Short mmCIF file of N, CA and C in Angstrom, two decimals:
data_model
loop_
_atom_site.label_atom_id
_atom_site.label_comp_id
_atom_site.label_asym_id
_atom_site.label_seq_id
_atom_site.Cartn_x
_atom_site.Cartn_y
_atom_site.Cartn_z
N UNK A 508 92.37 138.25 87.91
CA UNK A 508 91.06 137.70 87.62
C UNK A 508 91.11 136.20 87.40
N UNK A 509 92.43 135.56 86.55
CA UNK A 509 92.42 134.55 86.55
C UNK A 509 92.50 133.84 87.76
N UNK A 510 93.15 133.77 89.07
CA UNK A 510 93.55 133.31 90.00
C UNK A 510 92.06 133.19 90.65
N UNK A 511 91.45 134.12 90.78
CA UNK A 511 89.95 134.11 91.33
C UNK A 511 89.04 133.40 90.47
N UNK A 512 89.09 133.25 89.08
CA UNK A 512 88.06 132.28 88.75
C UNK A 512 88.57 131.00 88.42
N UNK A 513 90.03 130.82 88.76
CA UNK A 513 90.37 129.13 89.06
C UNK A 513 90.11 128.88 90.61
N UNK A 514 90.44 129.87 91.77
CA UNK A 514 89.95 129.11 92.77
C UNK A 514 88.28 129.16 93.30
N UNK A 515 87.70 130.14 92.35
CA UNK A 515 86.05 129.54 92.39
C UNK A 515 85.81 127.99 91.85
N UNK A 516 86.62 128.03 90.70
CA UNK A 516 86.06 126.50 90.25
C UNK A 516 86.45 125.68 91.03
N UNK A 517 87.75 125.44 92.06
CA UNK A 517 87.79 124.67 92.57
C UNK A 517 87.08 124.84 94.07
N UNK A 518 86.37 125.59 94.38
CA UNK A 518 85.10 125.38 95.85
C UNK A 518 83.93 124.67 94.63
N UNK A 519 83.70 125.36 93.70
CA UNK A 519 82.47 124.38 93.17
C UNK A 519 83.22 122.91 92.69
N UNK A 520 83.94 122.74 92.49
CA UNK A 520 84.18 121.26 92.69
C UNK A 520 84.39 120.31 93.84
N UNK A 521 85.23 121.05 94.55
CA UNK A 521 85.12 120.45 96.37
C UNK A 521 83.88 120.75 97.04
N UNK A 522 82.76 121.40 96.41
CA UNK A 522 81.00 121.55 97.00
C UNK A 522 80.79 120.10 96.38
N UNK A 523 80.75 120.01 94.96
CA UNK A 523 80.42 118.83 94.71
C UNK A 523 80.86 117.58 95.10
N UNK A 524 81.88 117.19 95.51
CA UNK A 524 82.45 116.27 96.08
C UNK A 524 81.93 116.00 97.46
N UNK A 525 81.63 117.28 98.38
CA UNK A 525 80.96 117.06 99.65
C UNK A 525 79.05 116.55 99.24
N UNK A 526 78.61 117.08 97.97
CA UNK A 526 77.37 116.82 97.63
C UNK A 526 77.47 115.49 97.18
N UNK A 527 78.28 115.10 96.57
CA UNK A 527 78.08 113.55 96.39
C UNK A 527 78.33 112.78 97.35
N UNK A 528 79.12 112.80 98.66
CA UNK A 528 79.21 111.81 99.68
C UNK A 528 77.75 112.38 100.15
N UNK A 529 77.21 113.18 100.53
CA UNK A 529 75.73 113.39 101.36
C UNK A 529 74.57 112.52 100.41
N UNK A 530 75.21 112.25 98.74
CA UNK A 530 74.17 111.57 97.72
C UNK A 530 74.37 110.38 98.15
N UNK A 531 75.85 110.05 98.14
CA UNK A 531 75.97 108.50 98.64
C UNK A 531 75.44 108.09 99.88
N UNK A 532 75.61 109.02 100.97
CA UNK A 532 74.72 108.28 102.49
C UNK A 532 73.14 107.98 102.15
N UNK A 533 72.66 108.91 101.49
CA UNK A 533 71.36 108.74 100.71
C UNK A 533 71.21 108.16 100.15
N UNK A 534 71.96 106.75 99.32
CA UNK A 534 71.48 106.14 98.54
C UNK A 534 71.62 106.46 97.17
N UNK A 535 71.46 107.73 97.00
CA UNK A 535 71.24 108.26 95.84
C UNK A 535 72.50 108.30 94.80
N UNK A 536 73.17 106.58 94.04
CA UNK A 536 74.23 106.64 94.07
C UNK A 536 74.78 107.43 92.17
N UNK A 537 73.55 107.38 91.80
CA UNK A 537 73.86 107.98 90.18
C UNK A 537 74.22 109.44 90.31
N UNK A 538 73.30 109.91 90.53
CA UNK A 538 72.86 111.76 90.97
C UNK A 538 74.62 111.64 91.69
N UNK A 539 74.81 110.75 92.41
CA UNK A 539 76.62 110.98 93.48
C UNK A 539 77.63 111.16 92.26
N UNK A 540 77.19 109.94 91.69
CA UNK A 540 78.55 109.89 90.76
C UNK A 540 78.74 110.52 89.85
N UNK A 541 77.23 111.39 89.39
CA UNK A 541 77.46 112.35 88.19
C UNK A 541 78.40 114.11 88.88
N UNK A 542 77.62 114.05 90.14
CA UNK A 542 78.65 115.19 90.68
C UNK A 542 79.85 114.81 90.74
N UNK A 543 80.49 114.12 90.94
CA UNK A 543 81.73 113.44 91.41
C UNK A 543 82.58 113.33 90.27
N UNK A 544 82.01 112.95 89.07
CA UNK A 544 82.51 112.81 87.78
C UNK A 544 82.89 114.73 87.17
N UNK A 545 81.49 115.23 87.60
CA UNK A 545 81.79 116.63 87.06
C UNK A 545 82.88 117.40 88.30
N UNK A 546 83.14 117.48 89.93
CA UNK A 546 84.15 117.69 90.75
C UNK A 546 85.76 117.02 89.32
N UNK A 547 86.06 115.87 89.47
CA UNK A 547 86.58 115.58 89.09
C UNK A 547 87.32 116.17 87.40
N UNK A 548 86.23 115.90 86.80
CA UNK A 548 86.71 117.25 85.19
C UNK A 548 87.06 118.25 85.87
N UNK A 549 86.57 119.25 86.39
CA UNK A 549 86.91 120.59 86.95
C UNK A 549 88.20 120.20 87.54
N UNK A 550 89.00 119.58 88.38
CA UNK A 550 89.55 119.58 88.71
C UNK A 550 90.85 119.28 88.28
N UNK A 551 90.55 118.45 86.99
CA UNK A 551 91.69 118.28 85.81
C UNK A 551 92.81 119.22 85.40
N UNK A 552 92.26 120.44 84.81
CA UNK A 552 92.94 120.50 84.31
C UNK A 552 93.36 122.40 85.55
N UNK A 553 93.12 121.98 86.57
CA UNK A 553 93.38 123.32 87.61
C UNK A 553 94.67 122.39 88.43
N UNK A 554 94.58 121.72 88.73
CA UNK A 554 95.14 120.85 90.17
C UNK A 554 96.29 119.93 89.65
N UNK A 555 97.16 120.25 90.37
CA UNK A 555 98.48 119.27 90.01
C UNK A 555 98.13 117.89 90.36
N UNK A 556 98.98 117.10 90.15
CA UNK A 556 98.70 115.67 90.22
C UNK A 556 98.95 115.12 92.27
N UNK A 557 99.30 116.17 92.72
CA UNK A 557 99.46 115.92 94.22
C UNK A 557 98.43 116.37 95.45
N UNK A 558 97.56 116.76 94.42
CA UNK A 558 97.15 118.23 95.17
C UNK A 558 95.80 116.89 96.04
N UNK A 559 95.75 117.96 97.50
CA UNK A 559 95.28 116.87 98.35
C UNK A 559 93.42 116.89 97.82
N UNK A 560 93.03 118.03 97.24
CA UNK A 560 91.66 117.62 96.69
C UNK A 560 91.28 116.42 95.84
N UNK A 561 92.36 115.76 95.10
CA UNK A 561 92.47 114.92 94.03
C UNK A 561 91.96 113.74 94.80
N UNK A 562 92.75 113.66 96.12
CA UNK A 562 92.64 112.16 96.63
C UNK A 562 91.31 112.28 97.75
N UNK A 563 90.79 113.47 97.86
CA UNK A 563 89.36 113.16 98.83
C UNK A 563 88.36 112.77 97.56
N UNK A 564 88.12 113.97 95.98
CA UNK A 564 87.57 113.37 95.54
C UNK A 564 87.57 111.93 95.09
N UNK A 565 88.79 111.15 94.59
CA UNK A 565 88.92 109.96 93.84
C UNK A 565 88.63 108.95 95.00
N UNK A 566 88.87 109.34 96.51
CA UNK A 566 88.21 108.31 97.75
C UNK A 566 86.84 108.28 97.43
N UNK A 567 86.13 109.15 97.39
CA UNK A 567 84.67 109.72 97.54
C UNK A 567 83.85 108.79 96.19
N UNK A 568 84.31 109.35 94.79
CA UNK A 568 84.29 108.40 93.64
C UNK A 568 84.02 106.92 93.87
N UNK A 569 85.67 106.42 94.34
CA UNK A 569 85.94 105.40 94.51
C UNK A 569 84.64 104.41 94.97
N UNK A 570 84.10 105.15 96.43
CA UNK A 570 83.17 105.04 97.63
C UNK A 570 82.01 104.72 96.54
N UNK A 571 81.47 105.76 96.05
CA UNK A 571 80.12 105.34 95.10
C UNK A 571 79.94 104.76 94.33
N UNK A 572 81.45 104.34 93.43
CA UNK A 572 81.32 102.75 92.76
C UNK A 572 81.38 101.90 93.74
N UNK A 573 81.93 101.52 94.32
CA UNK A 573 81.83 100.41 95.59
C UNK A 573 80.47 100.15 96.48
N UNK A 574 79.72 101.11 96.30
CA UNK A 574 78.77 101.01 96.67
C UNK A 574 77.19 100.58 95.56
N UNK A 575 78.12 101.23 95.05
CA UNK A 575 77.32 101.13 93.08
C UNK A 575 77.02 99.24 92.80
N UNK A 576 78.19 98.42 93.01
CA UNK A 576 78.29 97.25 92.94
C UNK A 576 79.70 97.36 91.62
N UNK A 577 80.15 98.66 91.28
CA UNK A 577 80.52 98.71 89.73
C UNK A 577 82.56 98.27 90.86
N UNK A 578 82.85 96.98 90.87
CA UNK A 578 83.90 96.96 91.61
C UNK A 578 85.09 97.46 90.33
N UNK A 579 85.31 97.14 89.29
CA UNK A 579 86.00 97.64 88.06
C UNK A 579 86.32 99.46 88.51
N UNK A 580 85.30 100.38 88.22
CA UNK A 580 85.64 101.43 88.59
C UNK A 580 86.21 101.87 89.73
N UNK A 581 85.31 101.07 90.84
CA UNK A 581 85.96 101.29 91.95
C UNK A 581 87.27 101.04 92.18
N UNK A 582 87.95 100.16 92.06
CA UNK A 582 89.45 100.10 91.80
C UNK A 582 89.98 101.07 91.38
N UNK A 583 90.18 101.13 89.87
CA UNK A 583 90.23 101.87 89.38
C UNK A 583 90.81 103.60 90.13
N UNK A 584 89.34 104.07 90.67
CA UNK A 584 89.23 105.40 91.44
C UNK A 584 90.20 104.97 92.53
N UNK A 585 90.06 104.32 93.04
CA UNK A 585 90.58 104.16 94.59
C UNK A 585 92.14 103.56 94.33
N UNK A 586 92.67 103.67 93.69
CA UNK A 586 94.07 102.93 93.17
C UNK A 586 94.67 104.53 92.96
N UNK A 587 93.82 105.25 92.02
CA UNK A 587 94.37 106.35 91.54
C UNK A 587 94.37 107.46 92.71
N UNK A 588 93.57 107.14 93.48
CA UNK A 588 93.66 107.88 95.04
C UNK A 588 94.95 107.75 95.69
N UNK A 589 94.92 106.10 95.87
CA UNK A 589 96.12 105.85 96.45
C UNK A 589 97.64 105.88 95.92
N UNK A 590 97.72 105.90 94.65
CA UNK A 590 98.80 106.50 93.54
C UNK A 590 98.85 108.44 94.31
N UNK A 591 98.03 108.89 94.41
CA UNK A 591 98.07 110.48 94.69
C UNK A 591 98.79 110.45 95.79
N UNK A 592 97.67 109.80 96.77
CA UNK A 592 98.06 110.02 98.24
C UNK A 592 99.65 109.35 98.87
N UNK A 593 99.84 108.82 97.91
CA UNK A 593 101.39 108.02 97.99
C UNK A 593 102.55 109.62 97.61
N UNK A 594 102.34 109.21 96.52
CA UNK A 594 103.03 110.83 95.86
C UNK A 594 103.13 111.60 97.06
N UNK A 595 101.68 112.29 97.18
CA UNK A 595 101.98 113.47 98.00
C UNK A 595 102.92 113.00 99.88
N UNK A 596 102.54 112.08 100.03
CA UNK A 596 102.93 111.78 100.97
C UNK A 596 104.78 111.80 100.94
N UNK A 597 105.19 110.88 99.97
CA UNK A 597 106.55 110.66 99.52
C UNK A 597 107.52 112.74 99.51
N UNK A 598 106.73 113.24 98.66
CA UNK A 598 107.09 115.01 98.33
C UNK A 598 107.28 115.93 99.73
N UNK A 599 105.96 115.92 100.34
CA UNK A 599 105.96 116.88 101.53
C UNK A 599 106.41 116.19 102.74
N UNK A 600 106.65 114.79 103.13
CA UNK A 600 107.10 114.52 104.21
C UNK A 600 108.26 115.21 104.92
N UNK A 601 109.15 115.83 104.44
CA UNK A 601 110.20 116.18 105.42
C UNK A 601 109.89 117.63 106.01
N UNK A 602 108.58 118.22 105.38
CA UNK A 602 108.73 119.78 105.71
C UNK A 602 107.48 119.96 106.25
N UNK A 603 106.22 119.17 106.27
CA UNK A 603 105.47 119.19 107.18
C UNK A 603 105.49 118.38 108.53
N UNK A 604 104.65 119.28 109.27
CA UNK A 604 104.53 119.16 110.70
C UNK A 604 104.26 117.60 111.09
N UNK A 605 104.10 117.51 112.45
CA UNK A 605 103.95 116.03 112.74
C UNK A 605 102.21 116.04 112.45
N UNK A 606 101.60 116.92 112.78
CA UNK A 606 99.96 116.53 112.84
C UNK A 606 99.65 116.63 111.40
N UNK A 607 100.33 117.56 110.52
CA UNK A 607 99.99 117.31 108.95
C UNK A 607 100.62 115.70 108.69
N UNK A 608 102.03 115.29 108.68
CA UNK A 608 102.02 113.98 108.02
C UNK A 608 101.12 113.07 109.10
N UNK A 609 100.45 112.93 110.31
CA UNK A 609 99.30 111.96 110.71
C UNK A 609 98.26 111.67 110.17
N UNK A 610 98.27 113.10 109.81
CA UNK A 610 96.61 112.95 108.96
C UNK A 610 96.74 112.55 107.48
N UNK A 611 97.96 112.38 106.53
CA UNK A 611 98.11 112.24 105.61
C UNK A 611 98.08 110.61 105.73
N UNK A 612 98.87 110.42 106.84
CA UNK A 612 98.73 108.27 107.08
C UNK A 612 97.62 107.75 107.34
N UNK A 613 96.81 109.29 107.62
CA UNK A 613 95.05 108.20 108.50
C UNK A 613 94.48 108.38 107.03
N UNK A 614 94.83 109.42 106.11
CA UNK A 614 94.06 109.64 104.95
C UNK A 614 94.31 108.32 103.47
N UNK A 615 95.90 108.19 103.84
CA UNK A 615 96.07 106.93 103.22
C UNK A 615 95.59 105.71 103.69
N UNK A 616 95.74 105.31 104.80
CA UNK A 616 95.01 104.07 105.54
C UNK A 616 93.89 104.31 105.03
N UNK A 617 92.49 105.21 105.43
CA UNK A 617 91.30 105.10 105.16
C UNK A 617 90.94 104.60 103.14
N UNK A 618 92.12 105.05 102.45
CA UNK A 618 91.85 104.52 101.22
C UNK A 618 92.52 103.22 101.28
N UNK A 619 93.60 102.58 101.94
CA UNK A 619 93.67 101.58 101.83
C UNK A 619 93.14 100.40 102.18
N UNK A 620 91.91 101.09 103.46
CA UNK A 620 91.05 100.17 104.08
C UNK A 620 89.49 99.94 102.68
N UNK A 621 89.17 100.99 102.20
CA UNK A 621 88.47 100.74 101.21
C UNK A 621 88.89 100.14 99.91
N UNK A 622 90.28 99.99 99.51
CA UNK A 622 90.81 99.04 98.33
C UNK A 622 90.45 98.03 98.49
N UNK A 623 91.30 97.38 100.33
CA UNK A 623 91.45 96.12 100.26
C UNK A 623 89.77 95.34 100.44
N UNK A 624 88.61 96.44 100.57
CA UNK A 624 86.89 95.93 100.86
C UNK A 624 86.68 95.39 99.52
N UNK A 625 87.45 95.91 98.47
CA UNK A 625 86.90 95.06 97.23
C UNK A 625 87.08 94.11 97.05
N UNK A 626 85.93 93.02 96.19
CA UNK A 626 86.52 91.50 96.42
C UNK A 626 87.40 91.30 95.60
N UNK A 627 88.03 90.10 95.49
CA UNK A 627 88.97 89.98 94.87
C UNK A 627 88.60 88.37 94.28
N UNK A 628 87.26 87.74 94.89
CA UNK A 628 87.26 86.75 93.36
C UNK A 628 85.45 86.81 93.88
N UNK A 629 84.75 86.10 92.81
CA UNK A 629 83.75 86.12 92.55
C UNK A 629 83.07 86.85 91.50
N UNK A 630 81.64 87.13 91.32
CA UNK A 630 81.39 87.42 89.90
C UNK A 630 81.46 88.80 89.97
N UNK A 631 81.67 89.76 91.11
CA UNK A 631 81.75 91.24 91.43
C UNK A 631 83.52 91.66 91.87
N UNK A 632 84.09 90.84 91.18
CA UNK A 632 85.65 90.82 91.76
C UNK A 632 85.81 92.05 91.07
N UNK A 633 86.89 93.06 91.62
CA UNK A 633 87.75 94.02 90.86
C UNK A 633 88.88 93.24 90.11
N UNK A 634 89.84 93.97 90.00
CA UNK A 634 91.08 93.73 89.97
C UNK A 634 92.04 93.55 90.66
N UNK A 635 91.05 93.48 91.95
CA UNK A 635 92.27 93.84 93.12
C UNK A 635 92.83 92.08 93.13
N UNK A 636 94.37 92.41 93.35
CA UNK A 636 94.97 90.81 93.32
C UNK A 636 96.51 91.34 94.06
N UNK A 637 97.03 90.55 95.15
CA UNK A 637 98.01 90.78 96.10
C UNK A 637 99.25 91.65 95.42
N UNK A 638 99.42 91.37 94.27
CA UNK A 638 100.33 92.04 93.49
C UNK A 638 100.04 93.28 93.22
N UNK A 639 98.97 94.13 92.89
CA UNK A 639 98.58 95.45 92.75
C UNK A 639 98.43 96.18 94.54
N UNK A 640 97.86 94.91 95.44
CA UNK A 640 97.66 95.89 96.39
C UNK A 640 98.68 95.78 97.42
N UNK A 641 99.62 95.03 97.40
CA UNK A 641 100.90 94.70 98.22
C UNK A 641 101.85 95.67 98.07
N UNK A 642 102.15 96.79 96.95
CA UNK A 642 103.18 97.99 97.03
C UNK A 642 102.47 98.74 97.52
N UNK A 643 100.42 99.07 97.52
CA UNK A 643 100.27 100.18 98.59
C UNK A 643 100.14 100.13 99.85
N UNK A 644 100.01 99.11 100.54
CA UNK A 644 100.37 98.59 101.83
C UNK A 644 101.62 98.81 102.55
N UNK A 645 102.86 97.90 101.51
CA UNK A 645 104.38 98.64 101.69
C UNK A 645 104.27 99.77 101.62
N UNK A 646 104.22 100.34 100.99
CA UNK A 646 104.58 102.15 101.30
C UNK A 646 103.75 102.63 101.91
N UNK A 647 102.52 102.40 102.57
CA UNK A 647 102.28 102.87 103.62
C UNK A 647 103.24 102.43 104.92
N UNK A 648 102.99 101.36 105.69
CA UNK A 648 103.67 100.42 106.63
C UNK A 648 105.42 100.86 106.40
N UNK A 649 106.07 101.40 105.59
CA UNK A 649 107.10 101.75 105.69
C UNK A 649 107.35 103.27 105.43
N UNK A 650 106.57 104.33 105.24
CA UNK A 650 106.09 105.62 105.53
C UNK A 650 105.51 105.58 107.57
N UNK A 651 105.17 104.64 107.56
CA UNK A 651 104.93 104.50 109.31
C UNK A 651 106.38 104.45 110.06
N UNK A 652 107.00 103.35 109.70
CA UNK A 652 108.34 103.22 110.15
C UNK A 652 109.11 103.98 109.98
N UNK A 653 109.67 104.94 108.85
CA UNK A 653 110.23 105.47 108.86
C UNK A 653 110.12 106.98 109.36
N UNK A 654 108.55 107.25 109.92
CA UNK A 654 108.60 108.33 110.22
C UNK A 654 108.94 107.89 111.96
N UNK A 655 108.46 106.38 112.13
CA UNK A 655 109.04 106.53 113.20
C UNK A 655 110.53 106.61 113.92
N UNK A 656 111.29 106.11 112.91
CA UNK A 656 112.52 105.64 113.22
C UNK A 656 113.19 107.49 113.35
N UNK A 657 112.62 108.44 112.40
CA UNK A 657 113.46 109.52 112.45
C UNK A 657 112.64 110.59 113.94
N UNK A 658 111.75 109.59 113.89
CA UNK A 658 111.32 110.39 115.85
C UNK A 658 112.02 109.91 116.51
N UNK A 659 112.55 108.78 116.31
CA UNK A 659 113.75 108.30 117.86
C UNK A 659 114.49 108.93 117.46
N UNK A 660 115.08 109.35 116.33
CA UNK A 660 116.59 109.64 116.08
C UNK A 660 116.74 111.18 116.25
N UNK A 661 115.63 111.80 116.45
CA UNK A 661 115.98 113.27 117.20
C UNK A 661 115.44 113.17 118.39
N UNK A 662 115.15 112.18 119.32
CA UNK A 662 115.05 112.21 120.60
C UNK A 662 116.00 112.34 121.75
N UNK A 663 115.96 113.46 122.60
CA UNK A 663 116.61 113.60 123.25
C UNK A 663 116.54 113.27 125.07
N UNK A 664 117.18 113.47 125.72
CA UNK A 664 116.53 112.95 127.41
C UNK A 664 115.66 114.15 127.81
N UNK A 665 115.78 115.05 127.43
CA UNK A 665 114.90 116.43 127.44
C UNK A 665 113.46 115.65 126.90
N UNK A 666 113.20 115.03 125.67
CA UNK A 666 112.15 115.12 124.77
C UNK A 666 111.86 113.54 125.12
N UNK A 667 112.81 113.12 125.90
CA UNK A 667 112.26 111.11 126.07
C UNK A 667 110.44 111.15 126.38
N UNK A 668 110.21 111.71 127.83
CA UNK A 668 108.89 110.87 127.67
C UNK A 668 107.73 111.74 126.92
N UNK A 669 107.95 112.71 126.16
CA UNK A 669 106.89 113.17 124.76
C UNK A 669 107.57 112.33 123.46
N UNK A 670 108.40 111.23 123.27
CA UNK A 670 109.11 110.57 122.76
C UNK A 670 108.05 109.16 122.80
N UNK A 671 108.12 109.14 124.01
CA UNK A 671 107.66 107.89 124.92
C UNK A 671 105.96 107.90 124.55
N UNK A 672 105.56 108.73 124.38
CA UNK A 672 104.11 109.31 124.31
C UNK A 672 103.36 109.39 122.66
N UNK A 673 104.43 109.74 122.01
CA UNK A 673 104.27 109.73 120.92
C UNK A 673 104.25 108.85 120.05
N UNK A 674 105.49 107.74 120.39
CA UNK A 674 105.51 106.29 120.39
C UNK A 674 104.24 105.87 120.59
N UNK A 675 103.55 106.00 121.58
CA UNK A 675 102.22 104.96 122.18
C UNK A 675 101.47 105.14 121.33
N UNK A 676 101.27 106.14 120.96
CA UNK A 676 100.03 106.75 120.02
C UNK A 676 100.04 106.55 118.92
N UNK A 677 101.09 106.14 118.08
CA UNK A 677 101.90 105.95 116.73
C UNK A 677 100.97 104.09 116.81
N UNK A 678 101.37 103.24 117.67
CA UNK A 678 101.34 102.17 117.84
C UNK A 678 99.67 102.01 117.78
N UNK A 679 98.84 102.59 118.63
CA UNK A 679 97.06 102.99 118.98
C UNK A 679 96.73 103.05 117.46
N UNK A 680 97.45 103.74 116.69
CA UNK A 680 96.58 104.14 115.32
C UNK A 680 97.48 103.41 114.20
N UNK A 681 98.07 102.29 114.41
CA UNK A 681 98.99 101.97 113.17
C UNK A 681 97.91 100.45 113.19
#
């Protein structure tokens, strides 16, 4: 019984998380962030600190302070996203598939493309300053490399041009 009413709470928290990005395209950025805030409690104290719901909601969050004008929180959320999505990335890399760790680099990129949107001086500045956002950049950009370097290094003349192919595509989305 327990197992079933922890993973109900977590669809009503990942409902809410999809209800607050549909609040945010709407405008509707309070009503977003109060779901987002309540996704988020629920999700506390169910969900390990890796778990990949953590980092869609804290993107999503992130998104509606940034949009809010509130750049302080937004950091904040979107730092702690990218703290997750680092983690998890660092843990499961050697045992998931190639299309699971892609989507984990497009999922980190997409939060790192929304960090670096915050300003960084003026009267709406975050916190963001080269020193906070320069280790999540590195470990992305070297999570790229190194997944590439261990695709050459099991390449074989059998596997060269899906080698060759895979390469291109690596390069298209980096």
């Amino acid at each position: 019984f327990e197992k079933a009413a922890r993973k109900e709470q977590i669809l009503i928290a990942a409902a809410k998380v999809g209800l607050g990005q549909t609040l945010i395209s709407r405008g509707n950025l309070i009503e977003a962030r109060q779901q987002l805030d309540d996704a988020l409690t629920i999700y506390g104290p169910l969900l390990h600190k890796d778990d990949p719901h953590w980092i869609d909601a804290l993107a999503v969050s992130g998104t509606a302070y940034l949009a809010a004008g509130e750049m302080e929180s937004a950091e904040r959320e979107l730092r702690r996203g990218l703290e997750v999505a680092q983690l998890r990335m660092l843990m499961s890399g050697a045992y998931e598939s190639e299309r699971q760790r892609l989507s984990q680099f497009l999922i980190l990129r997409n939060l790192l493309d929304r960090y670096l949107s915050l300003p960084s001086d003026g009267p709406q500045a975050g916190r963001t300053s080269v020193n906070v956002v320069y280790p999540h950049v590195l470990a992305w950009k070297g999570g790229v490399a190194t997944r590439q370097w261990r695709d050459r290094q099991i390449a074989t003349p059998a596997t060269a041009p899906l080698t060759a192919e895979l390469q291109q595509i690596s390069r298209q989305l980096a």
